[in-house]
Amino acid sequence: MNNTDLKTQLIADFKTAEGRMNGEAKSAVHQVRQQALERFDKLGFPTTRHEEWKYSNVKNLVNQAFEFNAETNFSAKDLEEMPIPNLEGNILYFINGIYNTELSSIVSPDSELQILTFAEAAKTQPELVEQYFNKYSDYQDNAFTALNTAFAQNGVFVHVPDNKVVAQPIILRFISDARTLNVASQPRNLIVVGKRSEVQIAEAYRSFGENASFTNAVTEFVVGEEANVHYYKVQNESDKSYHIGTTSVLQAGKSVFTANTVTANGGFVRNNLNIKIDGEYAEANMFGLYIPNGKQHIDNHTAVDHAKPNSNSNELYKGILKGKSTGVFNGKIFVRQDAQKTNAFQSCKNVLLSEDASMNTKPQLEIWADDVKCSHGTTTGQLNDDALFYMQARGISKDSARALLTLAFAQDVIDKFEIVAIKEYLQTLIEEKIYQL
Amino acid sequence: MLKISNLQAKIGDKEILKGLNLEVKAGEVHAIMGPNGAGKSTLASVLAGRETYEVTGGEVDFEGEDLLELAPEERAAKGVFLAFQYPVEIPGVSTTNFLKTAVNEMRKYRGEEAMDAVQFLKMYKEKMKIVNIDQSLLNRSLNEGFSGGEKKRNEIFQMAVLNPKLAILDETDSGLDIDALRIVAEGVNKLKSADNATIVITHYQRLLDFIVPDFVHVLYKGRIVKSGTKELALELEERGYDWIKEELGETV
């Protein structure tokens, strides 16, 4: 299947699905879908000639055939093979994109929050969904976001009203069951957090089976004034997985949004994190960790747009690369003319554990205001030889010394996780991966 | 315990050790003194197994084994300890975690069972008393942001925990005020026994007021050119190194 074929297939799929709709085809949400499809048709899949995709070639992805939202006999027993011990909270399972009621459990009271599947929300609360849907993730220049928007169906709609501290985290587990065929899914999540409310939300991506999987995810956050949101994205997918994910955030004044993106494993990963700070005295934190080996490719594109004065953004991404793996970090900081007294800090640090691994870093700062503090720095290097020798001189073997140093390098990002079960899960996952590196 | 014969080593094209001989027996304290650039720190690094130095000749016998054949971690497991002149900062690894790993890796190498958390903690607390070191320092990332005195005291604490047969203190006195010096020296003296040995590498005599050596050697241009007892150190302090050079027939 070539590029045009996958595109043609998707466009045909869209028309078929549309034909099966009744009243919904006329809904405002569907109007957006139609526009998005047209845009996708026009854009096509990006090539490396596209500046934003220069180092991430999706040729292998678009040359494969995938079954979207494939039916599966995934069961609770299969789930036991991919445990996250002691996981508590509102846990929602999506298998190949389809919400699984049996496995999922919602524990928070209705007064604290509403969680609906995206499809359900579009039917039962069209006004609320319309109000927010696709307002924050721009698909005009991103074919994958356009594609996701056109097929927006799976995923969740979370609404936290004003003045609520949600005690239990929301954990979304997206599992690609590729045991029998190549599967694909397009989760679409919309999270609306009211004024002065607090919530923790995690997305965990996992694939299993021998075949390829493709996830094209879009998550939108609308963060109200003085709200505090912790967002975690944890990726542990197979070497044959393709993951394209975009998280778009709109922050109101005095809000705090913290994103932690950890890619423990994945074949081809592209994460876009776009934050717009549209209020004063707000704070955006972006932390990331990626550990590719073999021929894995992990690309993180982040953008923070300071539109109003007196806000802070703080970014730290760390990479550990081995084998012939490749990594990309692109960090954009925009400071608009109005956004005086902005503080924006960005740092990306990488350790290459093999000669064949490579990392491309590109900080991009566009600053129109004159009274701001911005800094950025990227480093890519090897483990410190002096430190290795020091450890060896204390009886620690070279391999252990390397692992200990590497783990220490990653530790501060892992420590940012406040959901204990996920932090412990990650700790184990990352230790295992580092010791096998 | 240690017998160094005709040791030669270079870094890049530069020969630094040019036929060094030294014998150290259990229970002894040896001081190695010498002017800057004589090869004192090179000797320490070569004994610990640093790869940046290339050994071009000679032998080092440690307890009947060819020390030069062993990897740095193997030397450590067999009981060689180097207190670094410049201890390396290891961000993200606490002293405690570091030493727990070190102790158990050494035990594994020696075919001993790993210490469990309770055993380790008991031993650890005892050693803390000996060196008079604070718990809070040990919970911090190893050497990161430590003062000069804290780094050196931490080195001696590591020595206490790892309990080596042969300790090599590489300019442990450099950068220390007299109080810090006294504390470090006290730690070393408390750890001294009839079964272990210490090599104190120093530029100045003052450390030797606190750690009293059985033998003093002068290292100059890559060789031991003079050996004596602690009185030699005092003489060097008083007269400097020029008279040694004169004795060697060099014009000063």
XYZ file of C-alpha atoms in Angstrom:
689
model
C 0.000 0.000 0.000
C 1.465 3.351 -0.853
C 0.954 6.764 0.650
C -1.997 7.638 -1.557
C -3.668 4.316 -0.837
C -3.780 4.720 2.941
C -5.055 8.203 2.424
C -7.669 7.007 -0.066
C -8.671 4.215 2.274
C -9.169 6.627 5.160
C -11.201 9.038 3.073
C -13.386 6.182 1.835
C -13.801 4.942 5.422
C -14.964 8.378 6.438
C -17.649 8.492 3.752
C -18.869 5.028 4.712
C -19.127 5.970 8.387
C -20.896 9.175 7.460
C -23.421 7.245 5.389
C -24.349 5.198 8.452
C -25.059 8.272 10.571
C -28.553 9.501 11.178
C -29.112 12.944 12.666
C -25.521 13.204 13.858
C -24.276 13.917 10.364
C -25.838 17.352 10.661
C -24.392 18.121 14.102
C -21.842 20.874 14.661
C -19.279 18.326 15.809
C -19.661 16.473 12.560
C -19.300 19.682 10.580
C -15.875 20.048 12.184
C -15.057 16.470 11.278
C -15.945 17.106 7.653
C -13.766 20.207 7.484
C -10.929 18.302 9.096
C -11.230 15.530 6.525
C -11.068 18.032 3.705
C -7.975 19.510 5.254
C -6.394 16.093 5.662
C -7.170 15.362 2.013
C -5.410 18.556 1.002
C -2.381 18.183 3.302
C -1.687 14.494 2.818
C 0.835 12.759 5.064
C 3.935 14.865 5.711
C 7.274 14.033 4.150
C 10.717 14.988 5.432
C 10.547 18.035 3.175
C 8.143 19.456 5.738
C 10.225 21.459 8.247
C 8.343 19.998 11.209
C 8.991 16.459 9.999
C 12.541 16.869 8.809
C 13.981 14.192 11.118
C 10.884 12.025 11.456
C 10.042 10.072 8.375
C 6.545 8.556 8.379
C 7.119 6.684 5.113
C 7.168 3.276 6.802
C 3.993 4.092 8.663
C 1.932 5.200 5.706
C 3.142 2.290 3.608
C 1.507 -0.225 5.887
C -2.089 -1.327 6.104
C -3.898 -1.063 9.419
C -7.263 -2.145 10.694
C -8.785 0.801 12.537
C -10.677 0.089 15.770
C -10.278 -3.640 15.212
C -12.445 -5.963 17.247
C -10.527 -8.005 19.757
C -11.113 -10.680 22.359
C -8.878 -8.870 24.824
C -9.820 -9.933 28.340
C -9.086 -9.279 31.969
C -6.664 -12.192 31.800
C -4.635 -10.457 29.104
C -4.596 -7.416 31.293
C -2.869 -9.379 34.043
C 0.146 -9.639 31.769
C 0.624 -5.909 31.750
C 0.133 -4.919 35.351
C 0.550 -1.547 36.908
C 0.450 -2.698 40.555
C -1.655 -0.824 43.100
C -3.252 1.351 40.482
C -6.175 3.200 41.977
C -8.471 5.843 40.646
C -10.772 6.290 37.715
C -9.333 3.775 35.331
C -10.624 3.651 31.787
C -9.556 1.056 29.265
C -9.556 1.503 25.519
C -8.650 -1.555 23.506
C -7.777 -0.728 19.906
C -9.525 2.547 20.520
C -12.800 1.049 21.750
C -13.909 1.804 25.300
C -14.112 -1.346 27.405
C -16.845 -1.004 30.038
C -16.089 -4.281 31.799
C -12.497 -3.466 32.598
C -13.058 0.186 33.418
C -14.076 1.664 36.730
C -15.079 5.197 37.589
C -14.859 5.907 41.288
C -15.057 9.675 41.636
C -18.479 11.036 42.547
C -20.466 12.888 39.874
C -20.160 16.050 41.903
C -16.389 16.032 41.394
C -16.234 15.224 37.757
C -17.939 13.819 34.742
C -16.211 11.232 32.615
C -17.882 10.147 29.417
C -16.537 8.491 26.350
C -16.102 10.998 23.614
C -18.789 9.372 21.475
C -21.269 9.375 24.348
C -20.579 13.016 25.188
C -21.046 14.052 21.561
C -24.508 12.472 21.667
C -25.725 13.414 25.132
C -24.023 16.761 25.680
C -23.457 18.160 22.224
C -23.506 21.790 23.424
C -20.737 21.253 25.948
C -18.612 19.300 23.508
C -19.201 21.819 20.721
C -18.135 24.618 23.015
C -14.676 23.142 23.438
C -14.129 20.592 20.700
C -11.229 21.336 18.402
C -10.786 24.848 19.686
C -7.244 24.203 20.853
C -5.653 21.653 18.575
C -5.025 23.290 15.267
C -5.215 20.850 12.406
C -4.597 23.391 9.648
C -0.956 22.471 9.359
C -0.938 19.023 10.890
C -2.294 16.170 8.809
C -2.373 13.775 11.761
C -4.417 16.127 13.902
C -6.741 16.714 10.950
C -7.100 12.968 10.525
C -7.789 12.453 14.223
C -10.349 15.250 14.185
C -12.115 13.787 11.185
C -12.486 10.476 12.988
C -12.961 11.857 16.509
C -15.055 9.172 18.146
C -13.000 7.322 20.745
C -11.400 8.627 23.892
C -12.871 10.548 26.785
C -14.577 13.752 27.607
C -13.714 14.836 31.146
C -15.379 17.759 32.784
C -14.326 18.982 36.211
C -16.653 21.751 37.428
C -15.362 24.821 39.285
C -13.904 24.512 42.807
C -13.387 20.767 42.821
C -10.332 18.937 44.009
C -10.580 15.563 42.337
C -9.177 13.143 44.879
C -8.681 10.139 42.619
C -6.578 10.405 39.482
C -7.970 9.671 36.062
C -5.996 6.993 34.320
C -6.614 6.270 30.670
C -5.053 3.072 29.427
C -4.883 2.719 25.673
C -3.974 -0.778 24.654
C -3.248 -1.827 21.096
C -3.929 -5.519 20.682
C -1.799 -6.440 17.677
C -1.805 -10.189 18.256
C -3.593 -11.057 15.032
C -3.206 -8.105 12.687
C -1.913 -4.564 12.274
C -4.183 -2.344 14.298
C -4.772 1.387 14.527
C -6.716 3.717 16.766
C -7.285 7.434 17.053
C -8.062 8.422 20.636
C -9.499 11.866 21.120
C -9.582 13.256 24.626
C -11.045 16.524 25.779
C -10.440 17.582 29.359
C -12.134 20.680 30.684
C -11.057 21.770 34.163
C -13.048 24.472 35.919
C -11.793 27.418 37.928
C -9.776 26.640 41.065
C -10.097 22.906 40.481
C -7.394 20.293 40.674
C -7.010 17.028 38.829
C -4.375 14.482 37.852
C -4.763 12.679 34.598
C -2.567 10.024 33.057
C -2.527 8.493 29.610
C -0.759 5.150 29.419
C -0.099 3.657 26.004
C 0.732 0.033 25.640
C 0.814 -2.361 22.721
C 1.235 -6.070 22.568
C 1.368 -8.780 19.957
C 3.719 -9.320 17.042
C 2.035 -7.067 14.491
C 2.349 -3.350 13.986
C 0.188 -0.807 15.756
C -0.551 2.790 14.962
C -1.938 5.259 17.477
C -2.864 8.742 16.364
C -3.917 10.517 19.537
C -5.090 14.041 20.224
C -5.724 15.351 23.728
C -7.023 18.825 24.449
C -6.951 20.529 27.825
C -8.882 23.599 28.806
C -7.481 24.758 32.131
C -9.589 27.300 34.007
C -8.381 30.172 36.159
C -6.349 29.123 39.181
C -6.785 25.478 38.264
C -3.986 22.997 38.814
C -3.609 20.118 36.382
C -1.038 17.338 36.332
C -0.855 15.460 33.095
C 1.169 12.309 32.599
C 1.833 10.527 29.368
C 3.473 7.147 29.706
C 4.435 5.200 26.617
C 5.454 1.586 26.681
C 4.699 0.234 23.252
C 6.410 -2.369 21.106
C 9.237 -1.870 18.636
C 6.630 -2.229 15.889
C 4.434 0.545 17.171
C 3.872 3.932 15.614
C 2.634 6.651 17.884
C 1.745 10.151 16.792
C 0.293 12.170 19.642
C -0.641 15.782 20.077
C -1.541 17.364 23.382
C -2.838 20.916 23.197
C -3.396 23.003 26.272
C -5.087 26.324 26.851
C -4.276 27.866 30.216
C -6.198 30.669 31.869
C -4.679 33.107 34.370
C -3.055 31.824 37.575
C -3.398 28.244 36.468
C -0.668 25.642 36.737
C -0.270 22.922 34.155
C 2.411 20.270 34.488
C 3.087 17.733 31.753
C 5.291 14.687 32.243
C 5.948 12.712 29.106
C 7.896 9.503 29.501
C 8.606 7.234 26.577
C 10.006 4.020 27.956
C 9.592 2.157 24.709
C 8.162 2.600 21.243
C 9.131 1.953 17.624
C 8.378 5.334 16.104
C 7.117 8.051 18.400
C 6.208 11.645 17.744
C 4.835 13.644 20.664
C 3.628 17.182 20.163
C 2.954 19.221 23.267
C 1.492 22.660 22.622
C 0.699 24.977 25.492
C -0.849 28.375 25.146
C -0.685 30.538 28.244
C -3.601 32.869 27.791
C -3.668 34.539 31.196
C -1.415 36.285 33.667
C 0.489 34.653 36.534
C 0.141 31.196 35.067
C 2.763 28.470 35.125
C 3.475 25.727 32.615
C 5.865 22.882 33.377
C 7.023 20.399 30.785
C 9.129 17.428 31.723
C 10.126 14.587 29.474
C 12.205 11.439 29.386
C 12.861 9.116 26.464
C 14.978 5.997 26.296
C 15.194 4.618 22.772
C 17.401 1.679 21.833
C 17.743 -0.555 18.795
C 16.261 1.262 15.827
C 13.668 3.172 17.817
C 12.904 6.764 16.968
C 11.505 9.201 19.514
C 10.631 12.762 18.603
C 9.346 15.360 21.055
C 8.103 18.667 19.708
C 7.041 21.137 22.357
C 5.745 24.654 22.000
C 4.793 27.115 24.685
C 3.088 30.288 23.630
C 3.231 33.111 26.158
C 0.357 35.356 25.132
C -0.067 37.302 28.388
C 2.342 38.973 30.835
C 3.778 37.681 34.116
C 3.704 33.979 33.416
C 6.365 31.321 33.730
C 7.252 28.246 31.759
C 9.777 25.697 32.740
C 10.924 22.800 30.600
C 13.296 19.887 31.133
C 13.610 16.987 28.708
C 16.115 14.192 29.068
C 17.126 11.495 26.628
C 19.121 8.304 26.941
C 19.908 6.795 23.566
C 21.502 3.526 22.652
C 21.946 1.200 19.677
C 21.150 2.880 16.391
C 18.283 4.813 17.872
C 17.486 8.380 16.978
C 15.958 11.160 18.991
C 14.560 14.560 18.161
C 13.822 17.460 20.454
C 12.301 20.632 19.101
C 11.345 23.221 21.689
C 9.572 26.377 20.683
C 9.023 29.317 22.984
C 6.925 32.223 21.786
C 6.714 35.380 23.839
C 4.133 37.753 22.397
C 4.529 41.485 22.507
C 2.042 41.772 25.383
C 3.707 39.087 27.430
C 6.096 41.293 29.406
C 7.742 39.897 32.531
C 7.667 36.399 31.114
C 10.103 33.855 32.510
C 10.725 30.951 30.165
C 13.331 28.287 30.738
C 14.106 25.340 28.537
C 16.642 22.594 28.868
C 17.207 19.374 26.948
C 19.938 16.992 28.048
C 20.936 13.806 26.320
C 23.293 10.940 26.916
C 24.425 8.815 24.010
C 25.405 5.349 25.160
C 26.546 4.146 21.762
C 28.392 5.586 18.816
C 25.567 4.867 16.409
C 22.817 6.632 18.338
C 22.021 10.180 17.343
C 20.066 13.113 18.673
C 18.806 16.205 16.900
C 17.948 19.145 19.105
C 16.505 22.449 18.028
C 15.441 25.170 20.427
C 13.398 27.885 18.717
C 12.734 31.106 20.556
C 10.625 33.898 19.168
C 10.462 36.826 21.515
C 8.562 40.031 20.738
C 8.387 41.432 24.266
C 11.425 43.265 25.630
C 11.207 42.714 29.369
C 11.504 38.949 29.650
C 13.834 36.303 31.006
C 14.341 33.390 28.673
C 17.005 30.766 28.615
C 17.549 27.585 26.741
C 20.237 25.005 26.586
C 20.731 21.623 25.023
C 23.497 19.168 25.709
C 24.299 15.831 24.143
C 27.212 13.828 25.449
C 28.499 10.609 26.915
C 28.594 9.437 30.490
C 31.304 11.114 32.521
C 34.483 8.985 32.423
C 35.731 10.427 35.704
C 32.515 9.403 37.401
C 32.713 5.914 35.886
C 36.281 5.460 37.119
C 35.397 6.794 40.542
C 32.648 4.209 40.835
C 34.856 1.407 39.537
C 37.485 2.380 42.081
C 34.819 1.661 44.689
C 34.283 -1.843 43.386
C 31.299 -1.165 41.148
C 31.618 -2.952 37.805
C 31.680 -0.832 34.685
C 28.261 -2.053 33.557
C 26.683 -1.361 36.926
C 28.389 2.008 37.102
C 26.964 2.927 33.707
C 23.488 1.803 34.726
C 23.649 3.633 38.032
C 24.807 6.847 36.390
C 22.208 6.543 33.652
C 19.424 5.918 36.110
C 20.580 8.848 38.205
C 20.449 11.005 35.086
C 16.823 9.998 34.500
C 15.754 10.068 38.125
C 14.707 13.689 38.488
C 12.127 13.332 35.729
C 10.755 10.095 37.217
C 10.553 11.796 40.608
C 8.127 14.359 39.197
C 5.413 11.708 39.050
C 2.971 12.177 41.890
C 0.757 9.170 41.207
C 2.719 6.673 43.279
C 1.608 3.526 41.459
C 2.640 4.975 38.109
C 5.907 6.294 39.478
C 6.810 2.861 40.847
C 5.762 1.211 37.614
C 7.955 3.601 35.645
C 10.857 3.169 38.021
C 10.816 -0.590 37.415
C 10.264 -0.214 33.702
C 13.110 2.239 33.288
C 15.510 0.333 35.526
C 14.845 -2.798 33.483
C 15.421 -0.969 30.243
C 18.567 0.750 31.479
C 20.076 -2.478 32.796
C 19.461 -4.206 29.464
C 20.943 -1.298 27.518
C 51.325 -6.745 50.996
C 52.362 -4.467 48.142
C 55.535 -4.715 46.150
C 56.154 -2.279 43.324
C 59.158 -3.073 41.134
C 60.598 -0.842 38.455
C 57.186 0.640 37.629
C 57.047 2.782 34.509
C 53.995 4.623 33.241
C 53.149 7.360 30.798
C 50.261 9.529 29.800
C 50.189 10.205 26.083
C 53.839 10.531 25.121
C 54.905 11.809 28.489
C 56.761 9.409 30.730
C 55.897 10.047 34.335
C 56.919 7.032 36.372
C 60.429 5.943 35.453
C 61.260 2.835 37.419
C 59.611 3.191 40.807
C 60.231 0.720 43.632
C 58.270 0.494 46.855
C 57.413 -2.196 49.350
C 54.621 -1.870 51.884
C 53.889 -4.427 54.598
C 50.731 -4.944 56.614
C 50.441 -2.630 59.596
C 52.659 0.043 58.037
C 52.009 3.659 57.140
C 54.082 5.025 54.283
C 54.212 8.650 53.291
C 55.154 9.649 49.774
C 56.255 13.220 49.397
C 57.695 15.138 46.541
C 57.520 18.348 44.568
C 54.744 19.103 42.083
C 54.913 17.033 38.932
C 57.030 14.297 40.519
C 54.418 11.640 39.726
C 52.704 11.273 43.108
C 49.136 11.352 41.798
C 50.119 9.249 38.786
C 51.299 6.536 41.140
C 47.970 6.632 42.966
C 46.001 6.483 39.701
C 48.082 3.650 38.278
C 47.608 1.604 41.440
C 43.850 2.162 41.279
C 43.754 1.225 37.591
C 42.947 4.432 35.794
C 43.013 3.777 32.038
C 44.339 7.186 31.044
C 47.771 6.041 32.224
C 49.628 3.440 30.273
C 51.904 1.148 32.200
C 54.974 0.568 30.052
C 57.043 -1.561 32.370
C 57.568 -3.033 35.808
C 55.398 -5.044 38.173
C 53.002 -4.507 41.003
C 52.381 -7.432 43.288
C 49.470 -7.138 45.708
C 49.019 -10.040 48.106
C 50.646 -12.407 45.628
C 48.632 -11.219 42.605
C 49.576 -9.131 39.603
C 47.615 -5.993 40.381
C 48.130 -4.509 36.926
C 46.165 -7.345 35.336
C 43.014 -6.465 37.258
C 40.205 -4.061 36.372
C 39.740 -1.137 38.785
C 36.666 -2.735 40.368
C 38.544 -6.003 40.888
C 41.365 -4.183 42.636
C 38.797 -2.523 44.886
C 37.158 -5.857 45.675
C 40.553 -7.292 46.601
C 41.092 -4.471 49.041
C 42.737 -1.516 47.298
C 41.184 1.838 48.101
C 42.079 5.207 46.638
C 40.933 8.339 48.418
C 40.725 10.769 45.524
C 42.448 14.108 45.504
C 39.424 15.444 43.645
C 36.386 13.314 44.524
C 33.961 13.262 41.591
C 30.453 14.670 41.907
C 27.779 12.113 41.063
C 24.435 13.870 40.706
C 21.401 11.765 41.530
C 23.246 9.065 43.492
C 23.331 9.437 47.270
C 26.397 8.356 49.233
C 24.273 5.727 50.933
C 22.954 4.246 47.712
C 26.431 4.409 46.198
C 28.043 2.573 49.088
C 25.296 -0.021 49.322
C 25.918 -0.808 45.660
C 29.698 -0.808 46.156
C 29.607 -3.093 49.213
C 27.354 -5.611 47.541
C 29.168 -5.590 44.207
C 32.418 -6.303 46.044
C 30.799 -9.071 48.069
C 29.414 -10.575 44.895
C 32.865 -10.480 43.304
C 34.326 -12.240 46.332
C 31.594 -14.860 46.251
C 29.965 -13.601 49.438
C 26.262 -13.129 50.003
C 24.794 -9.667 49.639
C 24.208 -7.700 52.831
C 20.547 -7.131 53.535
C 19.256 -3.689 54.435
C 19.369 -4.333 58.192
C 22.933 -5.660 58.237
C 24.089 -2.844 56.015
C 22.484 -0.181 58.151
C 24.003 -1.539 61.348
C 27.505 -1.555 59.872
C 26.886 1.832 58.275
C 25.879 3.492 61.546
C 28.995 2.160 63.275
C 31.215 3.610 60.580
C 29.401 6.931 60.751
C 30.439 7.200 64.383
C 34.080 6.488 63.569
C 34.303 9.263 61.001
C 31.820 11.503 62.793
C 29.820 12.171 59.648
C 26.275 13.455 59.477
C 23.372 11.458 58.049
C 22.077 14.428 56.081
C 25.293 14.603 54.091
C 24.984 10.940 53.198
C 21.462 11.373 51.864
C 22.592 14.021 49.425
C 23.886 13.350 45.924
C 27.462 12.117 46.291
C 29.919 15.032 46.527
C 27.510 17.363 44.738
C 27.820 20.789 46.288
C 29.985 19.419 49.126
C 32.660 21.685 50.589
C 36.268 20.585 50.227
C 36.272 19.316 53.810
C 33.000 17.428 53.329
C 34.323 15.727 50.220
C 37.477 14.543 51.983
C 35.609 13.401 55.037
C 33.237 11.513 52.770
C 36.230 9.788 51.164
C 37.421 8.617 54.569
C 33.901 7.510 55.419
C 33.807 5.440 52.227
C 37.125 3.945 53.254
C 35.649 3.035 56.642
C 32.648 1.333 55.046
C 34.644 -0.543 52.400
C 37.324 -1.585 54.901
C 40.276 -1.934 52.500
C 43.577 -3.734 53.075
C 45.533 -0.998 51.381
C 44.387 2.608 51.482
C 46.049 5.191 49.275
C 45.294 8.752 50.320
C 46.040 11.058 47.426
C 46.683 14.561 48.783
C 43.788 14.165 51.162
C 45.096 17.215 53.012
C 44.892 19.591 50.044
C 42.386 22.344 50.544
C 41.647 21.443 54.158
C 41.855 23.765 57.112
C 43.484 22.459 60.260
C 40.228 21.353 61.909
C 39.099 19.407 58.856
C 42.566 17.934 58.602
C 42.411 16.748 62.183
C 39.022 15.093 61.687
C 40.146 13.321 58.523
C 43.378 12.158 60.176
C 41.538 10.899 63.243
C 39.327 8.795 60.996
C 42.350 7.309 59.250
C 44.067 6.540 62.570
C 40.996 4.828 63.981
C 40.832 2.571 60.931
C 44.488 1.561 61.202
C 45.177 -2.032 62.200
C 47.909 -4.650 62.071
C 46.266 -6.132 58.969
C 45.971 -3.101 56.792
C 48.370 -0.582 55.367
C 48.190 3.069 54.337
C 50.039 5.083 51.746
C 49.731 8.805 52.391
C 50.587 10.945 49.400
C 51.162 14.529 50.367
C 52.934 17.666 49.422
C 53.171 19.022 52.939
C 54.410 17.674 56.199
C 51.513 18.947 58.324
C 49.232 15.949 57.640
C 52.027 13.752 59.004
C 51.717 15.460 62.387
C 48.384 13.685 62.624
C 48.994 10.527 60.637
C 52.416 9.445 61.806
C 54.233 7.457 59.116
C 56.573 4.543 59.664
C 58.407 5.399 56.457
C 58.766 8.498 54.359
C 59.736 8.388 50.706
C 60.673 11.173 48.375
C 59.288 10.811 44.868
C 61.116 12.879 42.303
C 61.030 12.668 38.527
C 59.157 9.412 38.595
C 61.319 7.498 41.052
C 61.721 7.107 44.809
C 65.016 8.869 45.339
C 65.233 8.844 49.110
C 63.583 6.913 51.926
C 63.702 7.413 55.649
C 61.597 7.696 58.772
C 59.279 10.494 59.881
C 62.277 12.739 60.550
C 62.819 12.930 56.802
C 59.438 14.627 56.433
C 60.413 17.248 58.981
C 63.650 17.859 57.204
C 61.826 18.301 53.901
C 59.448 20.734 55.538
C 62.360 22.760 56.827
C 64.731 22.611 53.886
C 62.458 22.097 50.906
C 63.430 19.772 48.067
C 66.495 21.528 46.685
C 68.967 19.638 48.839
C 67.552 16.388 47.500
C 68.117 17.615 43.977
C 71.675 18.557 44.944
C 72.263 15.131 46.390
C 71.190 13.738 43.060
C 73.850 15.862 41.421
C 71.474 18.313 39.814
C 72.338 21.969 39.740
C 69.669 24.042 41.409
